[in-house]
Short mmCIF file of C-alpha atoms in Angstrom, two decimals:
data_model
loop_
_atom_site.label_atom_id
_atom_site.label_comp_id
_atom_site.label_asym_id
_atom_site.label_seq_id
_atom_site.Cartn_x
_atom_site.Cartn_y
_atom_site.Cartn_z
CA UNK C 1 160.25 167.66 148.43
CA UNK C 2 159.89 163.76 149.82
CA UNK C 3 159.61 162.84 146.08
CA UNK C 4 162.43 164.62 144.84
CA UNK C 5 164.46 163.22 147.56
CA UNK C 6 163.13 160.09 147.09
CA UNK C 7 164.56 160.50 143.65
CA UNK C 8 167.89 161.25 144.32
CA UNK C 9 168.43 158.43 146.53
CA UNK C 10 167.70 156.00 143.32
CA UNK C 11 170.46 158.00 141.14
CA UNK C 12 173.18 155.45 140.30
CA UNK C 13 175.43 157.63 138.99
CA UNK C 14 176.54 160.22 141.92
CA UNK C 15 178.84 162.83 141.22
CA UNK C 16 181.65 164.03 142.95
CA UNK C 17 182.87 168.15 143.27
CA UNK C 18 185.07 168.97 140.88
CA UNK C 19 187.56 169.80 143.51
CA UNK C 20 187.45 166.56 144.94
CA UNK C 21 188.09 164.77 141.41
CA UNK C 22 192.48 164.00 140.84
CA UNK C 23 193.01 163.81 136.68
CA UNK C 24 196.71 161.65 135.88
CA UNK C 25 198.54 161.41 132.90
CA UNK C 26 197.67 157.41 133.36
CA UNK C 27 194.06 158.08 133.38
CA UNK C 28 194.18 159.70 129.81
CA UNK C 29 196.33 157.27 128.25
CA UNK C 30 193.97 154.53 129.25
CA UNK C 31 190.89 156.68 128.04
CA UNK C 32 192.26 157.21 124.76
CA UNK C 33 192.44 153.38 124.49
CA UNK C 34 189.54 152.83 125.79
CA UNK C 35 187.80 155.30 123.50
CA UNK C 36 189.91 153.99 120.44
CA UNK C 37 188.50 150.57 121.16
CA UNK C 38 185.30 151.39 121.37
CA UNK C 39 185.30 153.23 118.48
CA UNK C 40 186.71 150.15 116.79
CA UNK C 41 184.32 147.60 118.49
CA UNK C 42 181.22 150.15 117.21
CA UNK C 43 182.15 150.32 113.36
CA UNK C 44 182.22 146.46 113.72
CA UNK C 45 179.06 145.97 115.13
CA UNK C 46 177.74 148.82 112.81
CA UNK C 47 179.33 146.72 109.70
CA UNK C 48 177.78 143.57 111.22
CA UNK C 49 174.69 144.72 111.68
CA UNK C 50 174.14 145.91 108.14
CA UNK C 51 175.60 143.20 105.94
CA UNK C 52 173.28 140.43 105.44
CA UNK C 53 173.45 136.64 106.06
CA UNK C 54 171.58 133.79 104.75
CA UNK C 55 169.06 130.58 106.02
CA UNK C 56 169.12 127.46 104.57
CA UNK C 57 166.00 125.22 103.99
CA UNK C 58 164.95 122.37 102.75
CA UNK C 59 162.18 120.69 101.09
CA UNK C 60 161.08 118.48 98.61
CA UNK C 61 161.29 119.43 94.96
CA UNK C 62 157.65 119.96 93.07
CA UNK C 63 158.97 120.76 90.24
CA UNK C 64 157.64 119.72 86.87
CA UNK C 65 157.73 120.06 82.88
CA UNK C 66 160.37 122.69 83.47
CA UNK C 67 163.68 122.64 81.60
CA UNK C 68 167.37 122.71 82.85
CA UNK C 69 169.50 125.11 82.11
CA UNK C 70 173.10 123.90 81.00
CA UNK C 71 175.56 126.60 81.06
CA UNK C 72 178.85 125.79 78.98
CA UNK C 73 182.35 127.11 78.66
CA UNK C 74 185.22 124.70 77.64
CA UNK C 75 188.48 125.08 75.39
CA UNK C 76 189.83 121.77 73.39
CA UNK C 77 193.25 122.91 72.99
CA UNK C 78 194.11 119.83 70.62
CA UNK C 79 190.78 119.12 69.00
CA UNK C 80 189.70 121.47 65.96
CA UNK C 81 186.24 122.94 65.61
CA UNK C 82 185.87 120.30 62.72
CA UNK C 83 185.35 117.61 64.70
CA UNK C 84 183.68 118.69 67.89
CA UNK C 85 180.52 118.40 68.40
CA UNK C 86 178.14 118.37 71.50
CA UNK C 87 174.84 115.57 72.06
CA UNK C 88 172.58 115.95 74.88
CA UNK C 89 170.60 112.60 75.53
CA UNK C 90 167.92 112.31 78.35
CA UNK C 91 166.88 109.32 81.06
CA UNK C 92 164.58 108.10 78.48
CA UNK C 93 166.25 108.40 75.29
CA UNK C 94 165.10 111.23 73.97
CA UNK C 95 167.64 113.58 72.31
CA UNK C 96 166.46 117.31 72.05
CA UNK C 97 167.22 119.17 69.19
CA UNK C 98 168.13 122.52 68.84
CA UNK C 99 165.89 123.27 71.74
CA UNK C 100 166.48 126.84 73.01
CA UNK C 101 169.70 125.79 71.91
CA UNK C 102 172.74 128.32 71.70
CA UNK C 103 175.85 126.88 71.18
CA UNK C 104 179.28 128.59 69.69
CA UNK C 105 182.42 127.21 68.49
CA UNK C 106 185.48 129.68 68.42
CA UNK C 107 188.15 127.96 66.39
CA UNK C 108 191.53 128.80 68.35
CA UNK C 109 194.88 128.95 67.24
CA UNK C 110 198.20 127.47 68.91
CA UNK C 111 198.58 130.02 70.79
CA UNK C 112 195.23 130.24 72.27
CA UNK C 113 193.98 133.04 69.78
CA UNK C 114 190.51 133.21 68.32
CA UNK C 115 190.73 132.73 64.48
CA UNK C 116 187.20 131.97 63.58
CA UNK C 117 183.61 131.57 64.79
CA UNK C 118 180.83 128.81 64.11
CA UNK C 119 177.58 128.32 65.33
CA UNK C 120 175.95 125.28 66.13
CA UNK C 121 172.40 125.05 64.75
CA UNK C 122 171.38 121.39 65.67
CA UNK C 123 172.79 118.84 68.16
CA UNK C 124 173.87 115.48 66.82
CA UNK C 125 170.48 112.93 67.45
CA UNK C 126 171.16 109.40 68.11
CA UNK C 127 168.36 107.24 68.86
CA UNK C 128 169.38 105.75 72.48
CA UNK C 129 166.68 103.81 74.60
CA UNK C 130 168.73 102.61 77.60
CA UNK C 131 169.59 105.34 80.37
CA UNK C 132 173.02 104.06 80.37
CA UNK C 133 176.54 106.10 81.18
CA UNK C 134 178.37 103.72 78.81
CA UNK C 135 176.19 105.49 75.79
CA UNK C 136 178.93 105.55 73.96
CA UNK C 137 179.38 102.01 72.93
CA UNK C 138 175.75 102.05 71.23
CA UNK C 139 176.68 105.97 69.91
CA UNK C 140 179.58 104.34 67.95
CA UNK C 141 177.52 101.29 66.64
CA UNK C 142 174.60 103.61 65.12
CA UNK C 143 177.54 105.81 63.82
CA UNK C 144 178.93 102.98 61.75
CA UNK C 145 175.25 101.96 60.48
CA UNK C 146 174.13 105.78 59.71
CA UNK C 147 177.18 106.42 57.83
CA UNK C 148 178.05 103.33 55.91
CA UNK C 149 175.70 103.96 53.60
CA UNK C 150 176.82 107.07 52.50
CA UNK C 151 180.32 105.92 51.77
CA UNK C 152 182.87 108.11 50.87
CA UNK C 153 182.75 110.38 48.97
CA UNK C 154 184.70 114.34 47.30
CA UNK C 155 182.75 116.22 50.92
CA UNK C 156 184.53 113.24 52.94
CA UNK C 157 187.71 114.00 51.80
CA UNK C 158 187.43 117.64 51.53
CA UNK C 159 186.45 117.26 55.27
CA UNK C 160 189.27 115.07 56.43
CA UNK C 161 191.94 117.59 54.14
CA UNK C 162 190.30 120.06 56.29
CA UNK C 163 190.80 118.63 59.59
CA UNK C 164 194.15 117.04 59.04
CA UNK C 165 195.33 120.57 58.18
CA UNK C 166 193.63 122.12 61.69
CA UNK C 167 195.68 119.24 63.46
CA UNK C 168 198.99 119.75 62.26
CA UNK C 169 198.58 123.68 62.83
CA UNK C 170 197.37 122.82 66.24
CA UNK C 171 194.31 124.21 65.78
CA UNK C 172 191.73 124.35 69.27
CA UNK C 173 188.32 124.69 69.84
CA UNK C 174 186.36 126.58 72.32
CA UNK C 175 182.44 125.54 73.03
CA UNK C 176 180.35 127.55 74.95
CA UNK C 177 176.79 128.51 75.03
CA UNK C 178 173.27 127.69 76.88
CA UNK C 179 171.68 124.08 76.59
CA UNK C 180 167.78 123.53 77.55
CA UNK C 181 167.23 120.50 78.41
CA UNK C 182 164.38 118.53 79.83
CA UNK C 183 164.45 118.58 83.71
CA UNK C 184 165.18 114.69 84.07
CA UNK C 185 168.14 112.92 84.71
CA UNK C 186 170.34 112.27 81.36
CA UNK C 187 173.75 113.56 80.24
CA UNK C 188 175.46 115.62 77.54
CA UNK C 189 178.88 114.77 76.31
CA UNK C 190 181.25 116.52 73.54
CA UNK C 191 183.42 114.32 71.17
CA UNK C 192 184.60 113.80 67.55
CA UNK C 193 180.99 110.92 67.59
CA UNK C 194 179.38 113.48 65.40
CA UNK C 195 182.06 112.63 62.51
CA UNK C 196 181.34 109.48 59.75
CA UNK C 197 183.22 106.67 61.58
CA UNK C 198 185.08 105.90 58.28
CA UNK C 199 186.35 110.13 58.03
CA UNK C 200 187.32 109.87 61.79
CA UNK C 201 189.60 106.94 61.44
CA UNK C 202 191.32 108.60 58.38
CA UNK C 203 191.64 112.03 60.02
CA UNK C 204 192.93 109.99 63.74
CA UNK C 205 194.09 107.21 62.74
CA UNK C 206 192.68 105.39 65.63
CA UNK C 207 190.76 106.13 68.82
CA UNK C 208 194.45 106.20 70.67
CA UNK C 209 195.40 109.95 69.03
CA UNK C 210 192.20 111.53 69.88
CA UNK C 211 193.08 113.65 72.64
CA UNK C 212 190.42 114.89 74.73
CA UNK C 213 192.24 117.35 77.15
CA UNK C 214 189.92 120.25 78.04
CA UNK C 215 189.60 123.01 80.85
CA UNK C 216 185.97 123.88 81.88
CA UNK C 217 186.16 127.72 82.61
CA UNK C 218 182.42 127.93 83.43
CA UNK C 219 179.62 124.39 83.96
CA UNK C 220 176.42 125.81 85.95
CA UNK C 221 172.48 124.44 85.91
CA UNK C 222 171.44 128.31 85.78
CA UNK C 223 172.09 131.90 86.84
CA UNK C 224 174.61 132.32 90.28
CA UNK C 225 173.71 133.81 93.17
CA UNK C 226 175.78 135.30 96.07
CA UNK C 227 177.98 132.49 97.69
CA UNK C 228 177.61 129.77 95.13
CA UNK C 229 180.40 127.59 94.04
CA UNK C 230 180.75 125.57 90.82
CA UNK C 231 183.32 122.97 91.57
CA UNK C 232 183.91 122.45 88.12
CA UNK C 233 184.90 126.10 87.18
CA UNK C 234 188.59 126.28 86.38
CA UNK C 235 188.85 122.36 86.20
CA UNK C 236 191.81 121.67 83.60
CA UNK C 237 192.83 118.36 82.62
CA UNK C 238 195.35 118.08 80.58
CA UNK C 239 196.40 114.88 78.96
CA UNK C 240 200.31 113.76 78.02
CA UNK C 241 200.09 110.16 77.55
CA UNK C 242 197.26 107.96 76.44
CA UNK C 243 193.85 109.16 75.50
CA UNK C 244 190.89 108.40 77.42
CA UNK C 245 187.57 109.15 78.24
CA UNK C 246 186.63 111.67 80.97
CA UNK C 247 182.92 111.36 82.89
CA UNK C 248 182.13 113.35 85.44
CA UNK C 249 179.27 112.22 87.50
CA UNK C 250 177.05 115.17 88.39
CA UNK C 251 174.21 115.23 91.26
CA UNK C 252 172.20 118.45 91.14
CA UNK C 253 170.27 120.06 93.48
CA UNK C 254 167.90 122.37 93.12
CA UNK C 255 167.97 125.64 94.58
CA UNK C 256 165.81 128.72 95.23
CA UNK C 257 167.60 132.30 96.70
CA UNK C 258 165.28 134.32 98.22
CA UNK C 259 166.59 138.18 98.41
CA UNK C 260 165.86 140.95 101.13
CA UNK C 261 163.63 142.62 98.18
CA UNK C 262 161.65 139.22 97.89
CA UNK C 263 162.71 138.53 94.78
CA UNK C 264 163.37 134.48 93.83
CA UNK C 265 165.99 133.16 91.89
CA UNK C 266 165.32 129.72 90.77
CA UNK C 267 168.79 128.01 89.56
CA UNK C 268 170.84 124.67 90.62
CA UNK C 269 173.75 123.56 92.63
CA UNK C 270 175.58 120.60 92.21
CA UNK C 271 178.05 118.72 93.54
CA UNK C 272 180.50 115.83 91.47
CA UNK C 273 182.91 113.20 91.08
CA UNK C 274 185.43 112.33 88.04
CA UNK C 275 186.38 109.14 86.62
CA UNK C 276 188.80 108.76 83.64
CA UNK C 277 188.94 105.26 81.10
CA UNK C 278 191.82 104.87 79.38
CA UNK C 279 191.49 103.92 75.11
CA UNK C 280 193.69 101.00 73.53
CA UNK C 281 193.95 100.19 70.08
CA UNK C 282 191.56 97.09 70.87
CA UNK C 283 188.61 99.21 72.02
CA UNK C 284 185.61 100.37 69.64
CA UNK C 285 184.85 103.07 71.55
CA UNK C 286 186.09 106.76 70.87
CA UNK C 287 187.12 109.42 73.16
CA UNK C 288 185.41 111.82 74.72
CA UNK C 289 184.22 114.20 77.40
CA UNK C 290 181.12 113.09 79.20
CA UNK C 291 178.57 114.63 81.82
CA UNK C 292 176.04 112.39 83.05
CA UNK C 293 173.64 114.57 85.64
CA UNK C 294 170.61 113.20 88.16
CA UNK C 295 168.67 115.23 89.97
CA UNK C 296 168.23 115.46 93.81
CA UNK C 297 164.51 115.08 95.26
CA UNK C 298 165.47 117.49 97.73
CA UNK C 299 165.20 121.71 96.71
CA UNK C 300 166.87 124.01 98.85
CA UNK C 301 166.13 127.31 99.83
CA UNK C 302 168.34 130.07 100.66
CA UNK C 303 167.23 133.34 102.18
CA UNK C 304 168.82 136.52 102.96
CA UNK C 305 167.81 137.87 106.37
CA UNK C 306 168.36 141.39 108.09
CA UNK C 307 169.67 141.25 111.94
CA UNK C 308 167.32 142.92 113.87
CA UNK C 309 168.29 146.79 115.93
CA UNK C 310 167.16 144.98 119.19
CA UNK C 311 169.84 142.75 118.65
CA UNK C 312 172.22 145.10 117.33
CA UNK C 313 171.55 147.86 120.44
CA UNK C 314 172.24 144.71 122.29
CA UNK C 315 175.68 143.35 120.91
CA UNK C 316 176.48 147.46 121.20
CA UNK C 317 175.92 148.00 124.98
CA UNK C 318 177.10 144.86 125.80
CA UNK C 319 180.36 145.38 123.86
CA UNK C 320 180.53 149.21 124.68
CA UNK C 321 180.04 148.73 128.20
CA UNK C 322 182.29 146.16 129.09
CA UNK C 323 185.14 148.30 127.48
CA UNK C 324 184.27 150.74 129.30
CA UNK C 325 183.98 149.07 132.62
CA UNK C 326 187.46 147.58 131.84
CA UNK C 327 189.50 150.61 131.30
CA UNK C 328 188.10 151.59 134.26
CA UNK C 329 189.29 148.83 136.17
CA UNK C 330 192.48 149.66 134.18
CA UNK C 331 193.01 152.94 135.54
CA UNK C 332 192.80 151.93 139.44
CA UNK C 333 195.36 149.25 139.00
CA UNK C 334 197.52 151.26 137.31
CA UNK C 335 196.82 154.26 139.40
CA UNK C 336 197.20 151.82 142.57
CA UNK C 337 200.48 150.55 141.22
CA UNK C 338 202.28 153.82 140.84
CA UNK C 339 201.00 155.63 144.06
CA UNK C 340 202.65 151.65 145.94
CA UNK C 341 206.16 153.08 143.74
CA UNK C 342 206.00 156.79 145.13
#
């Protein structure tokens, strides 16, 4: 009997006869808050507790001989398919051709409409040497020297007939598609540099009337993962006045997501800036859209993690209990306050 007693006197929670226990309207309209608030408080911690978050890391990239993913989705609304065309160039000059290469052209109408599909089997190859983000200059100078031989001829023509037509309908293009490239700093640009020099000027009549306006619906360096943002996607850029050339400067970083099931996702982020050159009549250059890309020494690696139930039954008492130790409190004042009234 000395240990049960012994017992008892340890009980924190004595109760009182049921006689000796007073129930008030007061008292039940604070529990039922107190119990709706709890109820409300558990569901979040429930919610919080299952949903996942993520860890950042970093370290430095080991990468090598892999390629780089370029993911593309533009429309031209004032440039026909005709003349678009795409060239990827690398840090050291090299141009890849068709390389895993899957790029479409969906010829648009006026109004936005697709009227036609092409699909582009090669990229244009231009032998550059210099790493430079003024490629352009040296793009139209080989341009002038490939073509002049050819001279102009019945396909010319037919070509710039073509075109001319696809202009004054007001004829779009839409590019999108996958390019591999090799995973070293370089850029990719799309322009009218793919066209004879000679059939450009007839078709333009000068560098000043190529207009270059574009909205990117989708630019990504591989597959998305939860969370990431592509400043780029949605970009429009719409031009009213003089034409120009657009160059977005492009820093990627490489990125790894790690998921609760283990499984990695290997893919890039990126972040960028924008810079716009106007064209006068005076300059030898041609519009056009440029992206010139480097890549970032630094990988980072994002992991989903689960929250622990230790720390979940612990957010949940402590949460639980002081609501309930409140509306306790609660009760007294009020039922203090109302017998001070009587």
């Amino acid at each position: 009997m000395g240990i049960k007693q012994a017992l008892k006197s340890l009980d924190a929670f004595p109760r009182a006869e049921d006689h000796l226990m007073q129930k008030t309207q007061t008292g039940a309209v604070v529990s039922i808050i107190g119990l709706s608030i709890m109820a409300i408080l558990f569901l979040h911690e429930l919610t919080y507790y299952i949903t996942t978050y993520t860890v950042h890391q970093m370290s430095v990239d080991l990468k090598r001989g892999e390629t780089l993913p370029i993911h593309i989705n533009m429309t031209f609304p004032s440039l026909p398919c005709d003349v678009v065309s795409v060239d990827a160039i690398d840090m050291s000059g090299k141009h890849e051709v068709d390389l895993d290469t899957n790029i479409w052209k969906l010829r648009l109408s006026k109004d936005g409409l697709i009227i036609g599909t092409e699909y582009i089997s090669d990229l244009v190859e231009k032998g550059h040497t210099d790493h430079k983000h003024d490629a352009d200059k040296d793009h139209d100078e080989s341009s002038v020297q490939k073509h002049h031989a050819h001279g102009f001829g019945q396909d010319a023509e037919a070509m710039v007939k073509k075109a001319k037509q696809a202009l004054a309908n007001g004829e779009g293009c839409r590019v999108y598609g996958v390019l591999d490239v090799q995973r070293v700093a370089g850029n990719f640009h799309i322009s009218v540099h793919g066209l004879n020099i000679f059939v450009a000027q007839q078709i333009f009549e000068g560098a000043t009337h190529v207009n270059v306006s574009h909205v990117i619906h989708d630019l990504s360096f591989g597959p998305k993962y939860p969370g990431i943002h592509n400043p780029l996607d949605g970009t429009e850029r719409i031009l009213r006045g003089a034409s120009g050339t657009f160059k977005y400067y492009i820093k990627i970083v490489p990125t790894e997501y790690r998921y609760l099931s283990k499984e990695v996702l290997p893919t890039n982020q990126f972040s960028v800036t924008e810079y716009f050159v106007s064209v006068t009549e005076s300059d030898r250059t041609w519009p056009a859209v440029y992206f010139l890309y480097d890549l970032s020494p630094i990988t980072v690696t994002i992991k989903e993690e689960h929250r622990s139930f230790l720390h979940f039954i612990t957010r949940l008492c402590a949460v639980l209990g002081g609501t309930f130790a409140l509306t306790g409190m609660l009760d007294r004042w009020m039922y203090r306050l109302l017998e001070a009234f009587k």
